[in-house]
């Protein structure tokens, strides 16, 4: 399909003014096109070839795509006037973000467009499991009338455990409440108070698994959530539990799900997403009590319409000189600023990553103090954004970037404050971060000379390169403590590469930082915590 829509702005004298040009290269809902009518000349060409796009892209200020068109580096390099690439949907795999960022082109998407649609699909799967709808359908079509075979359960009064209370999880809540369900929530990154105020039981994962009749997953796939539901978790569940995954394949360990179903440990499962898609030779396909759909959680015309409207409005905002809300990539900074930002970003990233791995519970407050030269640096705000980005990215599905980090933090109730101090304690510059979370308070200080370096942890002086696997142990500085810890690690085949100790006075509280060659399993950390005089121990991987 190819057609032009020409719209001209007119000035006060009624004369035509130059209009911005937008190309819509994939089919999007007409409401999206209509949104742009008053601000741009719009070319809709949903058959445009890659070669033609490269040839013509220099004419355009904005491009809107879905998934057919690949906005490759080649396209971007030819795009001399392009200001924004808009993906009418969630994933941006078909856009070369790096190339766009290098060229200073914003990439936007519409992450909120599918939330209601996915929540509705989740409810559909819950109902299908509770009432065996797909089996019953098949049976009637086979000419049977087995009424007694399809005895179901009511949702009313049942407990729904929701893992992940983001955009989709919260939409599931309202729908499940309408069915009279009790809600339990596990999301360690959202303020418990806010959730409790909305009438949800906020619990730890174990309680959720133990007390829920139906469990539904709405977290992103991250290293932390990969196989979040495995053998141990199935063992905790009720005998008659159902589990639903409309999030991402890989969050449920499919082998362990198979075992749980095969042994009758749980009653059924519904999956819209799989570890390998499509699921070929997957033994889960053989269970009658497993309901499957081909990753269609987001597939409704309304979600597509909303995605088109959302990105068209983002394009409109950018063409009018405003700031869009769903920017996936970073703003461009001048080279002088970049020279300072680059090394200190690395430092900020490491310090943030350290803090997010050591803080207990969800982070509530982050205080950043820029010391020495950094106290004079005008674009400290960018470093603060880097810190927020690093803290939020591991826990959210939407990419958090330098543009949207403060908004995302604000929406999640995280308070961030920025301060300056001229004294950098003998260093040229220093970043100090104090973090308050539900269960702890942590402080870290670092500097950058040729590489990032941690110089204080919880006010104890150290001198540590933040890289590799580290064990941080808080203990009472009494004879034998360090030895016992070394022995325990040795027993588990964990080799200590380097060790540092920070203490204020002999016999008092002290901090030990060990670099180790192997990762430290959670049960070993628990054993370390039980050693005499050991106050706390935590492993981080930087
Ligand atoms: P979101 O970023 O709005 O919410 C994710 C929530 O998970 C956040 O509140 C976060 O705090 C929480 N979280 C992160 N790590 C956690 C952990 N370890 N334990 C518990 N909670 C944790 O994301 P969303 O838009 O609601 O999307 C949720 C999931 O749905 C994602 O995996 C997304 O990819 C998927 N999705 C699937 C489809 C589909 O077609 N089936 C469509 C859209 C989105």
mmCIF file with all atom_site columns, C-alpha atoms in Angstrom, residues 225-430:
data_model
loop_
_atom_site.group_PDB
_atom_site.id
_atom_site.type_symbol
_atom_site.label_atom_id
_atom_site.label_alt_id
_atom_site.label_comp_id
_atom_site.label_asym_id
_atom_site.label_entity_id
_atom_site.label_seq_id
_atom_site.pdbx_PDB_ins_code
_atom_site.Cartn_x
_atom_site.Cartn_y
_atom_site.Cartn_z
_atom_site.occupancy
_atom_site.B_iso_or_equiv
_atom_site.pdbx_formal_charge
_atom_site.auth_seq_id
_atom_site.auth_comp_id
_atom_site.auth_asym_id
_atom_site.auth_atom_id
_atom_site.pdbx_PDB_model_num
ATOM 1   C CA . UNK A 1 225 ? 14.170 -14.202 37.106 1.00 0.00 ? 225 UNK A CA 1
ATOM 2   C CA . UNK A 1 226 ? 15.613 -16.875 34.783 1.00 0.00 ? 226 UNK A CA 1
ATOM 3   C CA . UNK A 1 227 ? 14.185 -20.136 36.147 1.00 0.00 ? 227 UNK A CA 1
ATOM 4   C CA . UNK A 1 228 ? 12.671 -18.187 39.057 1.00 0.00 ? 228 UNK A CA 1
ATOM 5   C CA . UNK A 1 229 ? 10.093 -20.981 39.194 1.00 0.00 ? 229 UNK A CA 1
ATOM 6   C CA . UNK A 1 230 ? 12.000 -24.269 39.386 1.00 0.00 ? 230 UNK A CA 1
ATOM 7   C CA . UNK A 1 231 ? 11.880 -27.536 41.341 1.00 0.00 ? 231 UNK A CA 1
ATOM 8   C CA . UNK A 1 232 ? 12.084 -25.925 44.805 1.00 0.00 ? 232 UNK A CA 1
ATOM 9   C CA . UNK A 1 233 ? 9.316  -23.467 44.014 1.00 0.00 ? 233 UNK A CA 1
ATOM 10  C CA . UNK A 1 234 ? 7.001  -26.198 42.660 1.00 0.00 ? 234 UNK A CA 1
ATOM 11  C CA . UNK A 1 235 ? 7.615  -28.172 45.837 1.00 0.00 ? 235 UNK A CA 1
ATOM 12  C CA . UNK A 1 236 ? 6.312  -25.297 47.951 1.00 0.00 ? 236 UNK A CA 1
ATOM 13  C CA . UNK A 1 237 ? 3.090  -24.887 45.896 1.00 0.00 ? 237 UNK A CA 1
ATOM 14  C CA . UNK A 1 238 ? -0.312 -26.260 46.888 1.00 0.00 ? 238 UNK A CA 1
ATOM 15  C CA . UNK A 1 239 ? -1.201 -29.674 45.452 1.00 0.00 ? 239 UNK A CA 1
ATOM 16  C CA . UNK A 1 240 ? -4.044 -28.166 43.428 1.00 0.00 ? 240 UNK A CA 1
ATOM 17  C CA . UNK A 1 241 ? -2.190 -25.061 42.241 1.00 0.00 ? 241 UNK A CA 1
ATOM 18  C CA . UNK A 1 242 ? -2.327 -23.694 38.710 1.00 0.00 ? 242 UNK A CA 1
ATOM 19  C CA . UNK A 1 243 ? 0.503  -21.649 37.235 1.00 0.00 ? 243 UNK A CA 1
ATOM 20  C CA . UNK A 1 244 ? 0.291  -19.213 34.323 1.00 0.00 ? 244 UNK A CA 1
ATOM 21  C CA . UNK A 1 245 ? 3.116  -17.613 32.374 1.00 0.00 ? 245 UNK A CA 1
ATOM 22  C CA . UNK A 1 246 ? 2.225  -14.823 29.969 1.00 0.00 ? 246 UNK A CA 1
ATOM 23  C CA . UNK A 1 247 ? 5.543  -13.014 30.583 1.00 0.00 ? 247 UNK A CA 1
ATOM 24  C CA . UNK A 1 248 ? 8.606  -14.583 28.951 1.00 0.00 ? 248 UNK A CA 1
ATOM 25  C CA . UNK A 1 249 ? 9.777  -18.119 28.298 1.00 0.00 ? 249 UNK A CA 1
ATOM 26  C CA . UNK A 1 250 ? 12.586 -19.180 30.627 1.00 0.00 ? 250 UNK A CA 1
ATOM 27  C CA . UNK A 1 251 ? 11.113 -17.724 33.838 1.00 0.00 ? 251 UNK A CA 1
ATOM 28  C CA . UNK A 1 252 ? 9.556  -21.129 34.519 1.00 0.00 ? 252 UNK A CA 1
ATOM 29  C CA . UNK A 1 253 ? 12.007 -24.012 34.279 1.00 0.00 ? 253 UNK A CA 1
ATOM 30  C CA . UNK A 1 254 ? 10.108 -26.195 31.790 1.00 0.00 ? 254 UNK A CA 1
ATOM 31  C CA . UNK A 1 255 ? 11.829 -29.437 32.791 1.00 0.00 ? 255 UNK A CA 1
ATOM 32  C CA . UNK A 1 256 ? 10.814 -28.862 36.402 1.00 0.00 ? 256 UNK A CA 1
ATOM 33  C CA . UNK A 1 257 ? 7.293  -27.881 35.340 1.00 0.00 ? 257 UNK A CA 1
ATOM 34  C CA . UNK A 1 258 ? 7.087  -31.143 33.439 1.00 0.00 ? 258 UNK A CA 1
ATOM 35  C CA . UNK A 1 259 ? 8.121  -33.061 36.584 1.00 0.00 ? 259 UNK A CA 1
ATOM 36  C CA . UNK A 1 260 ? 5.626  -31.145 38.735 1.00 0.00 ? 260 UNK A CA 1
ATOM 37  C CA . UNK A 1 261 ? 2.785  -31.982 36.337 1.00 0.00 ? 261 UNK A CA 1
ATOM 38  C CA . UNK A 1 262 ? 3.883  -35.559 35.741 1.00 0.00 ? 262 UNK A CA 1
ATOM 39  C CA . UNK A 1 263 ? 4.058  -36.274 39.474 1.00 0.00 ? 263 UNK A CA 1
ATOM 40  C CA . UNK A 1 264 ? 0.734  -34.516 40.098 1.00 0.00 ? 264 UNK A CA 1
ATOM 41  C CA . UNK A 1 265 ? 2.471  -31.973 42.374 1.00 0.00 ? 265 UNK A CA 1
ATOM 42  C CA . UNK A 1 266 ? 0.425  -29.210 40.745 1.00 0.00 ? 266 UNK A CA 1
ATOM 43  C CA . UNK A 1 267 ? -2.909 -29.315 38.944 1.00 0.00 ? 267 UNK A CA 1
ATOM 44  C CA . UNK A 1 268 ? -2.209 -27.516 35.726 1.00 0.00 ? 268 UNK A CA 1
ATOM 45  C CA . UNK A 1 269 ? -0.409 -24.790 33.821 1.00 0.00 ? 269 UNK A CA 1
ATOM 46  C CA . UNK A 1 270 ? -1.122 -22.295 31.072 1.00 0.00 ? 270 UNK A CA 1
ATOM 47  C CA . UNK A 1 271 ? 1.677  -20.904 28.937 1.00 0.00 ? 271 UNK A CA 1
ATOM 48  C CA . UNK A 1 272 ? 1.738  -18.199 26.308 1.00 0.00 ? 272 UNK A CA 1
ATOM 49  C CA . UNK A 1 273 ? 5.540  -18.158 26.189 1.00 0.00 ? 273 UNK A CA 1
ATOM 50  C CA . UNK A 1 274 ? 8.170  -20.891 26.013 1.00 0.00 ? 274 UNK A CA 1
ATOM 51  C CA . UNK A 1 275 ? 11.877 -21.445 26.505 1.00 0.00 ? 275 UNK A CA 1
ATOM 52  C CA . UNK A 1 276 ? 12.076 -22.236 22.782 1.00 0.00 ? 276 UNK A CA 1
ATOM 53  C CA . UNK A 1 277 ? 9.423  -20.758 20.494 1.00 0.00 ? 277 UNK A CA 1
ATOM 54  C CA . UNK A 1 278 ? 7.667  -22.393 18.789 1.00 0.00 ? 278 UNK A CA 1
ATOM 55  C CA . UNK A 1 279 ? 7.798  -25.324 21.232 1.00 0.00 ? 279 UNK A CA 1
ATOM 56  C CA . UNK A 1 280 ? 8.776  -28.273 19.040 1.00 0.00 ? 280 UNK A CA 1
ATOM 57  C CA . UNK A 1 281 ? 9.013  -31.747 20.649 1.00 0.00 ? 281 UNK A CA 1
ATOM 58  C CA . UNK A 1 282 ? 8.158  -30.144 23.976 1.00 0.00 ? 282 UNK A CA 1
ATOM 59  C CA . UNK A 1 283 ? 6.694  -32.815 26.300 1.00 0.00 ? 283 UNK A CA 1
ATOM 60  C CA . UNK A 1 284 ? 4.445  -30.158 27.905 1.00 0.00 ? 284 UNK A CA 1
ATOM 61  C CA . UNK A 1 285 ? 2.357  -30.338 24.741 1.00 0.00 ? 285 UNK A CA 1
ATOM 62  C CA . UNK A 1 286 ? 1.116  -33.787 25.749 1.00 0.00 ? 286 UNK A CA 1
ATOM 63  C CA . UNK A 1 287 ? -0.642 -32.839 28.997 1.00 0.00 ? 287 UNK A CA 1
ATOM 64  C CA . UNK A 1 288 ? -4.398 -32.328 28.993 1.00 0.00 ? 288 UNK A CA 1
ATOM 65  C CA . UNK A 1 289 ? -4.079 -30.013 31.979 1.00 0.00 ? 289 UNK A CA 1
ATOM 66  C CA . UNK A 1 290 ? -1.667 -27.665 30.187 1.00 0.00 ? 290 UNK A CA 1
ATOM 67  C CA . UNK A 1 291 ? -3.197 -24.922 28.067 1.00 0.00 ? 291 UNK A CA 1
ATOM 68  C CA . UNK A 1 292 ? -0.977 -23.311 25.484 1.00 0.00 ? 292 UNK A CA 1
ATOM 69  C CA . UNK A 1 293 ? -1.160 -20.273 23.222 1.00 0.00 ? 293 UNK A CA 1
ATOM 70  C CA . UNK A 1 294 ? 1.389  -19.166 20.603 1.00 0.00 ? 294 UNK A CA 1
ATOM 71  C CA . UNK A 1 295 ? 2.738  -15.993 22.276 1.00 0.00 ? 295 UNK A CA 1
ATOM 72  C CA . UNK A 1 296 ? -0.421 -14.050 21.464 1.00 0.00 ? 296 UNK A CA 1
ATOM 73  C CA . UNK A 1 297 ? -0.733 -12.320 24.839 1.00 0.00 ? 297 UNK A CA 1
ATOM 74  C CA . UNK A 1 298 ? -0.344 -8.918  23.173 1.00 0.00 ? 298 UNK A CA 1
ATOM 75  C CA . UNK A 1 299 ? -2.263 -9.678  19.983 1.00 0.00 ? 299 UNK A CA 1
ATOM 76  C CA . UNK A 1 300 ? -5.425 -7.597  19.893 1.00 0.00 ? 300 UNK A CA 1
ATOM 77  C CA . UNK A 1 301 ? -6.466 -4.894  17.491 1.00 0.00 ? 301 UNK A CA 1
ATOM 78  C CA . UNK A 1 302 ? -6.900 -2.525  20.448 1.00 0.00 ? 302 UNK A CA 1
ATOM 79  C CA . UNK A 1 303 ? -3.288 -3.033  21.538 1.00 0.00 ? 303 UNK A CA 1
ATOM 80  C CA . UNK A 1 304 ? -2.152 -2.330  17.990 1.00 0.00 ? 304 UNK A CA 1
ATOM 81  C CA . UNK A 1 305 ? -4.384 0.726   17.794 1.00 0.00 ? 305 UNK A CA 1
ATOM 82  C CA . UNK A 1 306 ? -3.062 2.032   21.100 1.00 0.00 ? 306 UNK A CA 1
ATOM 83  C CA . UNK A 1 307 ? 0.545  1.399   20.047 1.00 0.00 ? 307 UNK A CA 1
ATOM 84  C CA . UNK A 1 308 ? -0.077 3.412   16.855 1.00 0.00 ? 308 UNK A CA 1
ATOM 85  C CA . UNK A 1 309 ? -1.687 6.295   18.757 1.00 0.00 ? 309 UNK A CA 1
ATOM 86  C CA . UNK A 1 310 ? 1.008  6.325   21.426 1.00 0.00 ? 310 UNK A CA 1
ATOM 87  C CA . UNK A 1 311 ? 3.940  6.426   18.989 1.00 0.00 ? 311 UNK A CA 1
ATOM 88  C CA . UNK A 1 312 ? 2.210  8.930   16.693 1.00 0.00 ? 312 UNK A CA 1
ATOM 89  C CA . UNK A 1 313 ? 1.888  11.231  19.698 1.00 0.00 ? 313 UNK A CA 1
ATOM 90  C CA . UNK A 1 314 ? 5.531  10.686  20.576 1.00 0.00 ? 314 UNK A CA 1
ATOM 91  C CA . UNK A 1 315 ? 6.495  11.646  17.011 1.00 0.00 ? 315 UNK A CA 1
ATOM 92  C CA . UNK A 1 316 ? 4.240  14.683  17.232 1.00 0.00 ? 316 UNK A CA 1
ATOM 93  C CA . UNK A 1 317 ? 5.877  15.733  20.501 1.00 0.00 ? 317 UNK A CA 1
ATOM 94  C CA . UNK A 1 318 ? 9.373  15.444  19.023 1.00 0.00 ? 318 UNK A CA 1
ATOM 95  C CA . UNK A 1 319 ? 8.460  17.287  15.830 1.00 0.00 ? 319 UNK A CA 1
ATOM 96  C CA . UNK A 1 320 ? 7.086  20.105  17.964 1.00 0.00 ? 320 UNK A CA 1
ATOM 97  C CA . UNK A 1 321 ? 10.355 20.211  19.912 1.00 0.00 ? 321 UNK A CA 1
ATOM 98  C CA . UNK A 1 322 ? 9.085  18.496  23.081 1.00 0.00 ? 322 UNK A CA 1
ATOM 99  C CA . UNK A 1 323 ? 10.388 15.470  25.032 1.00 0.00 ? 323 UNK A CA 1
ATOM 100 C CA . UNK A 1 324 ? 8.750  12.120  24.416 1.00 0.00 ? 324 UNK A CA 1
ATOM 101 C CA . UNK A 1 325 ? 8.212  9.788   27.393 1.00 0.00 ? 325 UNK A CA 1
ATOM 102 C CA . UNK A 1 326 ? 9.226  6.369   26.082 1.00 0.00 ? 326 UNK A CA 1
ATOM 103 C CA . UNK A 1 327 ? 12.726 7.024   24.761 1.00 0.00 ? 327 UNK A CA 1
ATOM 104 C CA . UNK A 1 328 ? 14.733 3.837   24.496 1.00 0.00 ? 328 UNK A CA 1
ATOM 105 C CA . UNK A 1 329 ? 18.162 5.370   23.874 1.00 0.00 ? 329 UNK A CA 1
ATOM 106 C CA . UNK A 1 330 ? 20.358 8.111   25.250 1.00 0.00 ? 330 UNK A CA 1
ATOM 107 C CA . UNK A 1 331 ? 20.616 11.804  24.430 1.00 0.00 ? 331 UNK A CA 1
ATOM 108 C CA . UNK A 1 332 ? 23.766 12.998  22.653 1.00 0.00 ? 332 UNK A CA 1
ATOM 109 C CA . UNK A 1 333 ? 26.280 14.961  24.700 1.00 0.00 ? 333 UNK A CA 1
ATOM 110 C CA . UNK A 1 334 ? 29.071 17.223  23.444 1.00 0.00 ? 334 UNK A CA 1
ATOM 111 C CA . UNK A 1 335 ? 32.576 15.756  23.329 1.00 0.00 ? 335 UNK A CA 1
ATOM 112 C CA . UNK A 1 336 ? 33.920 17.796  26.258 1.00 0.00 ? 336 UNK A CA 1
ATOM 113 C CA . UNK A 1 337 ? 31.125 16.624  28.530 1.00 0.00 ? 337 UNK A CA 1
ATOM 114 C CA . UNK A 1 338 ? 31.507 13.068  27.235 1.00 0.00 ? 338 UNK A CA 1
ATOM 115 C CA . UNK A 1 339 ? 35.169 13.029  28.269 1.00 0.00 ? 339 UNK A CA 1
ATOM 116 C CA . UNK A 1 340 ? 34.149 13.506  31.877 1.00 0.00 ? 340 UNK A CA 1
ATOM 117 C CA . UNK A 1 341 ? 30.941 11.508  31.682 1.00 0.00 ? 341 UNK A CA 1
ATOM 118 C CA . UNK A 1 342 ? 32.432 8.356   30.150 1.00 0.00 ? 342 UNK A CA 1
ATOM 119 C CA . UNK A 1 343 ? 34.874 7.308   32.920 1.00 0.00 ? 343 UNK A CA 1
ATOM 120 C CA . UNK A 1 344 ? 32.614 8.495   35.709 1.00 0.00 ? 344 UNK A CA 1
ATOM 121 C CA . UNK A 1 345 ? 29.657 6.649   34.173 1.00 0.00 ? 345 UNK A CA 1
ATOM 122 C CA . UNK A 1 346 ? 31.705 3.478   34.401 1.00 0.00 ? 346 UNK A CA 1
ATOM 123 C CA . UNK A 1 347 ? 32.363 4.227   38.055 1.00 0.00 ? 347 UNK A CA 1
ATOM 124 C CA . UNK A 1 348 ? 28.711 5.109   38.699 1.00 0.00 ? 348 UNK A CA 1
ATOM 125 C CA . UNK A 1 349 ? 27.625 1.876   36.982 1.00 0.00 ? 349 UNK A CA 1
ATOM 126 C CA . UNK A 1 350 ? 29.903 -0.245  39.135 1.00 0.00 ? 350 UNK A CA 1
ATOM 127 C CA . UNK A 1 351 ? 28.905 1.481   42.377 1.00 0.00 ? 351 UNK A CA 1
ATOM 128 C CA . UNK A 1 352 ? 25.203 1.154   41.505 1.00 0.00 ? 352 UNK A CA 1
ATOM 129 C CA . UNK A 1 353 ? 25.535 -2.468  40.508 1.00 0.00 ? 353 UNK A CA 1
ATOM 130 C CA . UNK A 1 354 ? 27.329 -3.142  43.800 1.00 0.00 ? 354 UNK A CA 1
ATOM 131 C CA . UNK A 1 355 ? 24.561 -1.434  45.744 1.00 0.00 ? 355 UNK A CA 1
ATOM 132 C CA . UNK A 1 356 ? 21.676 -3.141  43.984 1.00 0.00 ? 356 UNK A CA 1
ATOM 133 C CA . UNK A 1 357 ? 23.254 -6.512  44.673 1.00 0.00 ? 357 UNK A CA 1
ATOM 134 C CA . UNK A 1 358 ? 23.922 -5.788  48.342 1.00 0.00 ? 358 UNK A CA 1
ATOM 135 C CA . UNK A 1 359 ? 20.837 -3.759  49.330 1.00 0.00 ? 359 UNK A CA 1
ATOM 136 C CA . UNK A 1 360 ? 18.169 -5.823  51.041 1.00 0.00 ? 360 UNK A CA 1
ATOM 137 C CA . UNK A 1 361 ? 14.568 -5.346  49.879 1.00 0.00 ? 361 UNK A CA 1
ATOM 138 C CA . UNK A 1 362 ? 13.399 -2.649  47.529 1.00 0.00 ? 362 UNK A CA 1
ATOM 139 C CA . UNK A 1 363 ? 15.408 0.542   47.270 1.00 0.00 ? 363 UNK A CA 1
ATOM 140 C CA . UNK A 1 364 ? 13.609 3.603   48.619 1.00 0.00 ? 364 UNK A CA 1
ATOM 141 C CA . UNK A 1 365 ? 16.143 6.397   48.678 1.00 0.00 ? 365 UNK A CA 1
ATOM 142 C CA . UNK A 1 366 ? 19.409 7.118   46.896 1.00 0.00 ? 366 UNK A CA 1
ATOM 143 C CA . UNK A 1 367 ? 21.613 10.022  47.994 1.00 0.00 ? 367 UNK A CA 1
ATOM 144 C CA . UNK A 1 368 ? 24.491 10.808  45.673 1.00 0.00 ? 368 UNK A CA 1
ATOM 145 C CA . UNK A 1 369 ? 27.285 13.186  46.695 1.00 0.00 ? 369 UNK A CA 1
ATOM 146 C CA . UNK A 1 370 ? 29.694 14.399  44.039 1.00 0.00 ? 370 UNK A CA 1
ATOM 147 C CA . UNK A 1 371 ? 33.008 15.387  45.580 1.00 0.00 ? 371 UNK A CA 1
ATOM 148 C CA . UNK A 1 372 ? 36.162 17.215  44.395 1.00 0.00 ? 372 UNK A CA 1
ATOM 149 C CA . UNK A 1 373 ? 36.210 18.088  40.674 1.00 0.00 ? 373 UNK A CA 1
ATOM 150 C CA . UNK A 1 374 ? 32.805 16.536  40.153 1.00 0.00 ? 374 UNK A CA 1
ATOM 151 C CA . UNK A 1 375 ? 31.269 19.083  42.526 1.00 0.00 ? 375 UNK A CA 1
ATOM 152 C CA . UNK A 1 376 ? 32.010 21.702  39.829 1.00 0.00 ? 376 UNK A CA 1
ATOM 153 C CA . UNK A 1 377 ? 30.847 19.554  36.880 1.00 0.00 ? 377 UNK A CA 1
ATOM 154 C CA . UNK A 1 378 ? 27.737 21.052  35.263 1.00 0.00 ? 378 UNK A CA 1
ATOM 155 C CA . UNK A 1 379 ? 26.272 17.806  33.885 1.00 0.00 ? 379 UNK A CA 1
ATOM 156 C CA . UNK A 1 380 ? 26.271 15.845  37.153 1.00 0.00 ? 380 UNK A CA 1
ATOM 157 C CA . UNK A 1 381 ? 22.616 15.186  36.373 1.00 0.00 ? 381 UNK A CA 1
ATOM 158 C CA . UNK A 1 382 ? 23.704 12.788  33.615 1.00 0.00 ? 382 UNK A CA 1
ATOM 159 C CA . UNK A 1 383 ? 25.706 10.744  36.138 1.00 0.00 ? 383 UNK A CA 1
ATOM 160 C CA . UNK A 1 384 ? 22.719 10.658  38.462 1.00 0.00 ? 384 UNK A CA 1
ATOM 161 C CA . UNK A 1 385 ? 20.661 9.377   35.535 1.00 0.00 ? 385 UNK A CA 1
ATOM 162 C CA . UNK A 1 386 ? 23.297 6.692   34.885 1.00 0.00 ? 386 UNK A CA 1
ATOM 163 C CA . UNK A 1 387 ? 22.955 5.621   38.521 1.00 0.00 ? 387 UNK A CA 1
ATOM 164 C CA . UNK A 1 388 ? 19.162 5.421   38.300 1.00 0.00 ? 388 UNK A CA 1
ATOM 165 C CA . UNK A 1 389 ? 19.406 3.563   35.009 1.00 0.00 ? 389 UNK A CA 1
ATOM 166 C CA . UNK A 1 390 ? 21.723 0.984   36.584 1.00 0.00 ? 390 UNK A CA 1
ATOM 167 C CA . UNK A 1 391 ? 19.513 0.590   39.634 1.00 0.00 ? 391 UNK A CA 1
ATOM 168 C CA . UNK A 1 392 ? 16.261 0.265   37.690 1.00 0.00 ? 392 UNK A CA 1
ATOM 169 C CA . UNK A 1 393 ? 17.307 -1.702  34.610 1.00 0.00 ? 393 UNK A CA 1
ATOM 170 C CA . UNK A 1 394 ? 17.855 -5.067  36.298 1.00 0.00 ? 394 UNK A CA 1
ATOM 171 C CA . UNK A 1 395 ? 14.291 -5.031  37.625 1.00 0.00 ? 395 UNK A CA 1
ATOM 172 C CA . UNK A 1 396 ? 12.192 -3.609  34.811 1.00 0.00 ? 396 UNK A CA 1
ATOM 173 C CA . UNK A 1 397 ? 11.078 -4.809  31.393 1.00 0.00 ? 397 UNK A CA 1
ATOM 174 C CA . UNK A 1 398 ? 11.090 -1.419  29.756 1.00 0.00 ? 398 UNK A CA 1
ATOM 175 C CA . UNK A 1 399 ? 14.586 -0.203  28.933 1.00 0.00 ? 399 UNK A CA 1
ATOM 176 C CA . UNK A 1 400 ? 15.410 2.544   31.437 1.00 0.00 ? 400 UNK A CA 1
ATOM 177 C CA . UNK A 1 401 ? 17.727 5.097   29.861 1.00 0.00 ? 401 UNK A CA 1
ATOM 178 C CA . UNK A 1 402 ? 19.275 8.470   30.537 1.00 0.00 ? 402 UNK A CA 1
ATOM 179 C CA . UNK A 1 403 ? 16.171 10.222  29.314 1.00 0.00 ? 403 UNK A CA 1
ATOM 180 C CA . UNK A 1 404 ? 13.473 8.339   31.165 1.00 0.00 ? 404 UNK A CA 1
ATOM 181 C CA . UNK A 1 405 ? 15.379 7.219   34.319 1.00 0.00 ? 405 UNK A CA 1
ATOM 182 C CA . UNK A 1 406 ? 14.186 10.054  36.638 1.00 0.00 ? 406 UNK A CA 1
ATOM 183 C CA . UNK A 1 407 ? 10.546 9.620   35.556 1.00 0.00 ? 407 UNK A CA 1
ATOM 184 C CA . UNK A 1 408 ? 10.654 5.859   36.033 1.00 0.00 ? 408 UNK A CA 1
ATOM 185 C CA . UNK A 1 409 ? 12.249 6.305   39.494 1.00 0.00 ? 409 UNK A CA 1
ATOM 186 C CA . UNK A 1 410 ? 9.620  8.877   40.463 1.00 0.00 ? 410 UNK A CA 1
ATOM 187 C CA . UNK A 1 411 ? 6.789  6.624   39.294 1.00 0.00 ? 411 UNK A CA 1
ATOM 188 C CA . UNK A 1 412 ? 8.202  3.834   41.432 1.00 0.00 ? 412 UNK A CA 1
ATOM 189 C CA . UNK A 1 413 ? 8.477  6.054   44.512 1.00 0.00 ? 413 UNK A CA 1
ATOM 190 C CA . UNK A 1 414 ? 12.304 6.071   44.669 1.00 0.00 ? 414 UNK A CA 1
ATOM 191 C CA . UNK A 1 415 ? 13.633 9.322   46.114 1.00 0.00 ? 415 UNK A CA 1
ATOM 192 C CA . UNK A 1 416 ? 16.930 10.482  44.640 1.00 0.00 ? 416 UNK A CA 1
ATOM 193 C CA . UNK A 1 417 ? 18.858 13.432  46.010 1.00 0.00 ? 417 UNK A CA 1
ATOM 194 C CA . UNK A 1 418 ? 22.053 14.965  44.712 1.00 0.00 ? 418 UNK A CA 1
ATOM 195 C CA . UNK A 1 419 ? 24.631 16.839  46.783 1.00 0.00 ? 419 UNK A CA 1
ATOM 196 C CA . UNK A 1 420 ? 28.142 18.238  46.334 1.00 0.00 ? 420 UNK A CA 1
ATOM 197 C CA . UNK A 1 421 ? 31.218 18.432  48.561 1.00 0.00 ? 421 UNK A CA 1
ATOM 198 C CA . UNK A 1 422 ? 34.477 20.120  47.630 1.00 0.00 ? 422 UNK A CA 1
ATOM 199 C CA . UNK A 1 423 ? 36.561 17.740  49.774 1.00 0.00 ? 423 UNK A CA 1
ATOM 200 C CA . UNK A 1 424 ? 37.301 14.488  47.905 1.00 0.00 ? 424 UNK A CA 1
ATOM 201 C CA . UNK A 1 425 ? 39.431 13.045  50.756 1.00 0.00 ? 425 UNK A CA 1
ATOM 202 C CA . UNK A 1 426 ? 42.696 13.137  48.855 1.00 0.00 ? 426 UNK A CA 1
ATOM 203 C CA . UNK A 1 427 ? 41.226 12.051  45.509 1.00 0.00 ? 427 UNK A CA 1
ATOM 204 C CA . UNK A 1 428 ? 40.684 14.265  42.469 1.00 0.00 ? 428 UNK A CA 1
ATOM 205 C CA . UNK A 1 429 ? 37.047 13.332  42.397 1.00 0.00 ? 429 UNK A CA 1
ATOM 206 C CA . UNK A 1 430 ? 34.807 10.985  44.306 1.00 0.00 ? 430 UNK A CA 1
#
